[in-house]
Short mmCIF file of C-alpha atoms in Angstrom, two decimals:
data_model
loop_
_atom_site.label_atom_id
_atom_site.label_comp_id
_atom_site.label_asym_id
_atom_site.label_seq_id
_atom_site.Cartn_x
_atom_site.Cartn_y
_atom_site.Cartn_z
CA MET A 35 -43.59 8.20 28.40
CA GLU A 36 -41.84 5.40 26.54
CA SER A 37 -44.64 5.20 23.93
CA SER A 38 -44.31 8.92 23.19
CA ILE A 39 -40.57 8.51 22.68
CA VAL A 40 -41.15 5.65 20.23
CA VAL A 41 -43.71 7.69 18.30
CA ALA A 42 -41.31 10.63 18.14
CA LEU A 43 -38.55 8.39 16.80
CA HIS A 44 -40.82 6.97 14.09
CA LEU A 45 -41.89 10.45 13.04
CA SER A 46 -38.27 11.59 12.88
CA LEU A 47 -37.36 8.60 10.73
CA PHE A 48 -40.31 9.21 8.43
CA LEU A 49 -39.39 12.85 7.96
CA ALA A 50 -35.74 11.96 7.34
CA MET A 51 -36.72 9.45 4.65
CA ASN A 52 -38.98 12.02 3.00
CA LEU A 53 -36.13 14.50 2.93
CA ILE A 54 -33.48 12.05 1.68
CA LEU A 55 -35.41 10.08 -0.94
CA PRO A 56 -36.45 13.08 -3.09
CA THR A 57 -32.84 14.17 -3.37
CA LEU A 58 -31.85 10.69 -4.63
CA ALA A 59 -34.86 10.09 -6.89
CA LYS A 60 -34.65 10.58 -10.64
CA VAL A 61 -37.33 11.69 -13.08
CA TYR A 62 -37.51 9.89 -16.44
CA THR A 63 -39.53 11.20 -19.37
CA VAL A 64 -40.86 8.13 -21.16
CA GLY A 65 -39.77 8.14 -24.82
CA GLU A 66 -37.89 11.41 -24.35
CA SER A 67 -38.92 13.81 -27.15
CA THR A 68 -41.16 11.19 -28.80
CA GLY A 69 -43.29 10.88 -25.68
CA TRP A 70 -45.99 8.22 -25.20
CA ALA A 71 -47.03 7.38 -28.77
CA ILE A 72 -47.61 4.59 -31.29
CA GLY A 73 -44.57 3.26 -33.11
CA ALA A 74 -41.95 3.94 -30.39
CA ASP A 75 -39.62 1.23 -29.07
CA TYR A 76 -39.90 1.53 -25.29
CA SER A 77 -38.01 -1.70 -24.61
CA THR A 78 -34.88 -0.15 -26.11
CA TRP A 79 -35.50 3.13 -24.28
CA ALA A 80 -35.63 1.37 -20.88
CA SER A 81 -32.77 -1.09 -21.53
CA ASP A 82 -29.91 1.28 -20.58
CA LYS A 83 -31.58 2.74 -17.48
CA THR A 84 -31.60 1.62 -13.84
CA PHE A 85 -34.79 2.44 -11.95
CA HIS A 86 -35.03 2.64 -8.15
CA VAL A 87 -37.86 3.01 -5.69
CA GLY A 88 -38.74 6.71 -5.52
CA ASP A 89 -37.96 7.42 -9.19
CA LYS A 90 -40.72 8.94 -11.35
CA LEU A 91 -41.95 8.19 -14.87
CA VAL A 92 -43.46 11.08 -16.81
CA PHE A 93 -45.76 10.15 -19.72
CA ASN A 94 -46.49 12.94 -22.22
CA TYR A 95 -49.15 12.13 -24.85
CA GLY A 96 -51.98 13.58 -26.85
CA ALA A 97 -55.70 12.97 -26.88
CA GLY A 98 -56.93 9.45 -27.46
CA HIS A 99 -54.29 7.75 -25.31
CA THR A 100 -54.18 6.46 -21.74
CA VAL A 101 -51.60 5.24 -19.26
CA ASP A 102 -52.70 2.05 -17.50
CA GLU A 103 -50.58 0.10 -15.05
CA VAL A 104 -51.42 -3.58 -15.47
CA SER A 105 -50.25 -7.01 -14.37
CA GLU A 106 -47.72 -9.08 -16.28
CA LYS A 107 -50.59 -11.06 -17.82
CA GLY A 108 -52.37 -7.91 -18.97
CA TYR A 109 -49.08 -6.58 -20.41
CA LYS A 110 -48.47 -9.69 -22.49
CA SER A 111 -52.09 -9.94 -23.72
CA CYS A 112 -52.59 -6.16 -24.13
CA THR A 113 -55.79 -6.22 -22.06
CA THR A 114 -56.88 -3.65 -19.47
CA GLY A 115 -59.74 -5.46 -17.78
CA ASN A 116 -57.95 -5.46 -14.45
CA SER A 117 -55.84 -2.26 -14.59
CA LEU A 118 -54.16 -1.26 -11.34
CA THR A 119 -54.26 2.46 -12.22
CA THR A 120 -55.41 4.46 -15.25
CA ASP A 121 -55.02 8.08 -16.42
CA SER A 122 -55.81 9.99 -19.62
CA SER A 123 -54.88 13.57 -18.64
CA GLY A 124 -52.14 13.89 -21.28
CA ALA A 125 -49.37 14.31 -18.65
CA THR A 126 -49.18 11.38 -16.28
CA THR A 127 -46.54 11.09 -13.55
CA VAL A 128 -46.10 7.69 -11.92
CA THR A 129 -43.98 7.30 -8.79
CA LEU A 130 -42.30 3.90 -8.54
CA LYS A 131 -43.06 2.95 -4.95
CA THR A 132 -42.14 -0.74 -4.78
CA PRO A 133 -39.30 -2.88 -6.15
CA GLY A 134 -40.02 -5.37 -8.91
CA THR A 135 -41.28 -5.11 -12.50
CA HIS A 136 -43.98 -2.58 -13.34
CA TYR A 137 -46.05 -2.82 -16.57
CA PHE A 138 -47.76 0.03 -18.46
CA ILE A 139 -49.89 0.01 -21.62
CA CYS A 140 -52.28 2.25 -23.53
CA ALA A 141 -55.88 1.05 -23.09
CA THR A 142 -57.04 2.35 -26.48
CA PRO A 143 -57.73 -0.65 -28.76
CA ALA A 144 -54.75 -1.66 -30.95
CA HIS A 145 -52.44 0.96 -29.41
CA CYS A 146 -50.74 -1.58 -27.10
CA ILE A 147 -50.13 -3.88 -30.05
CA GLY A 148 -48.83 -0.84 -31.97
CA GLY A 149 -46.01 -0.40 -29.43
CA MET A 150 -47.49 1.57 -26.55
CA GLN A 151 -46.37 -0.78 -23.80
CA LEU A 152 -43.57 -0.36 -21.26
CA ALA A 153 -42.02 -2.69 -18.64
CA VAL A 154 -39.52 -1.33 -16.11
CA THR A 155 -37.61 -3.26 -13.42
CA VAL A 156 -37.35 -1.30 -10.19
CA LYS A 157 -34.63 -1.85 -7.59
CA ALA A 158 -34.60 -0.92 -3.93
CA ALA A 159 -34.12 2.72 -3.05
CA LYS A 160 -30.62 4.14 -3.10
CA LYS A 161 -28.97 4.59 0.26
CA ALA A 162 -27.62 7.98 1.18
CA ALA A 163 -23.85 8.09 1.04
CA SER A 164 -22.35 7.66 4.47
CA PRO A 165 -19.98 10.41 5.60
CA THR A 166 -16.36 9.75 4.89
CA PRO A 167 -14.54 8.87 8.11
CA ALA A 168 -11.84 11.27 9.19
CA PRO A 169 -8.33 10.05 8.42
CA ALA A 170 -6.50 8.48 11.30
CA PRO A 171 -3.89 10.76 12.93
CA ALA A 172 -0.34 10.17 11.90
CA PRO A 173 1.72 8.15 14.40
CA SER A 174 3.70 10.26 16.83
CA LYS A 175 7.39 10.65 16.16
CA ALA A 176 8.19 10.92 19.88
CA LYS A 177 9.09 7.27 20.11
CA LYS A 178 12.39 6.46 18.57
CA SER A 179 13.06 3.18 16.96
CA HIS A 180 15.43 0.72 18.52
CA SER A 181 17.94 1.45 15.79
CA ASP A 182 17.87 5.18 16.63
CA ASP A 183 18.44 4.46 20.34
CA THR A 184 21.48 2.38 19.63
CA LYS A 185 23.09 5.07 17.49
CA GLY A 186 24.16 7.19 20.49
CA THR A 187 25.37 4.27 22.63
CA PRO A 188 29.13 3.80 22.35
CA LYS A 189 30.06 0.35 21.28
CA ALA A 190 32.43 -1.69 23.44
CA SER A 191 35.82 -2.09 21.90
CA THR A 192 36.33 -5.54 20.50
CA THR A 193 40.08 -5.11 19.95
CA THR A 194 42.07 -7.73 21.87
CA ALA A 195 45.26 -6.49 23.49
CA ALA A 196 48.28 -8.08 21.93
CA ALA A 197 50.01 -10.54 24.25
CA PRO A 198 53.65 -9.77 24.90
CA THR A 199 55.89 -11.93 22.77
CA ARG A 200 59.00 -13.60 24.09
CA SER A 201 62.27 -12.35 22.81
CA THR A 202 63.85 -14.82 20.46
CA THR A 203 67.30 -13.22 20.57
CA ASN A 204 69.96 -15.84 21.37
CA THR A 205 72.37 -14.49 23.97
CA THR A 206 74.84 -17.31 23.38
CA PRO A 207 77.86 -15.89 21.54
CA THR A 208 78.28 -17.38 18.11
CA LYS A 209 81.55 -18.49 16.56
CA SER A 210 81.80 -15.27 14.67
CA ASP A 211 81.91 -13.46 18.03
CA ASN A 212 84.80 -15.72 19.20
CA SER A 213 86.77 -15.09 16.05
CA LYS A 214 86.35 -11.39 16.57
CA ALA A 215 87.66 -11.79 20.12
CA ASP A 216 90.74 -13.73 18.93
CA SER A 217 91.54 -11.15 16.29
CA SER A 218 91.26 -8.40 18.87
CA MET A 219 93.86 -10.19 21.01
CA ALA A 220 96.38 -10.64 18.13
CA PRO A 221 97.88 -7.13 18.36
CA SER A 222 98.77 -7.72 22.02
CA LEU A 223 101.53 -10.20 20.95
CA PHE A 224 103.46 -7.38 19.35
CA SER A 225 103.57 -5.20 22.42
CA PRO A 226 106.96 -3.39 23.14
CA VAL A 227 107.95 -5.78 25.92
CA PHE A 228 107.56 -8.77 23.71
CA ALA A 229 109.57 -7.05 20.98
CA MET A 230 112.45 -6.32 23.35
CA LEU A 231 112.60 -9.94 24.41
CA ILE A 232 112.91 -11.09 20.84
CA VAL A 233 115.59 -8.53 20.06
CA SER A 234 117.59 -9.56 23.17
CA TRP A 235 117.32 -13.23 22.25
CA ILE A 236 118.61 -12.60 18.74
CA SER A 237 121.42 -10.34 19.94
CA TYR A 238 122.57 -12.99 22.48
CA TYR A 239 122.90 -15.71 19.93
CA VAL A 240 124.62 -13.44 17.39
CA MET A 241 127.15 -11.91 19.82
CA LEU A 242 128.01 -15.16 21.68
CA PRO A 243 130.13 -16.74 18.90
CA MET A 244 132.06 -13.51 18.46
CA VAL A 245 132.96 -13.35 22.20
CA CYS A 246 134.16 -16.94 22.24
CA VAL A 247 136.61 -16.37 19.41
#
C-alpha cells in the first residue's frame, strides 16, 4: 500500500514538472535570420542571452553543414572525433537538459574554423512563481487606544480651595476717631441752660454796683 502511494506521488511530480517546464522554457533560433552558417559571430549572439535547463536551440542551415555537440576540447580544437550528438537534417532542435556549458560545431572541414562554433552556458531550470500570499486583514478597530478611553473620563479637579484669610481690620479707634468725638461734644457747651447761666452771671455783676449806690 505504501509503495503504491510513493509511486503515485512520483508520477504526479513528474507530470507536474512536464507541465510547468514547457511553459517556462524558451526557444532560441541560433543566429536569428542568418541561421547556422560560415562567417557569423555566435559568441556575440549568445553573450546577451541567459539559457536555462529546458530551453531549446534551433539550428537552421543548408546542405553541407552539420550540428555536432562536442566536448570543450573538441570545441577548442575544432575536431569531431568524439561528438556527443550529430545531425545534418537542415533543421536541428537541441533541448538543453543539463546545467553547465554546452559546445556545438559544424563537422564539415574548415567550417568550425570559419566561425561555425557555439558555446552556451546553461543555468538551472526556472522555478515557477509562487502564488502571492493574501494580504493580512486590517486590525480591528473595536479596541480603543488608551488615549481614547481617557477622553470620556472626567478629570479630578485640581483647584485648591482658598483658605479663609484673617481680617486685618484694626478695631482700635485711631486718634482721628477721638478728635471726631471731641468735636461732636463741642456744641453741647452752648446748650440753652449753659447760656442762661452765663447771662445771669453777667447781669449779677453789672447790676450789683448800681444797687449799692
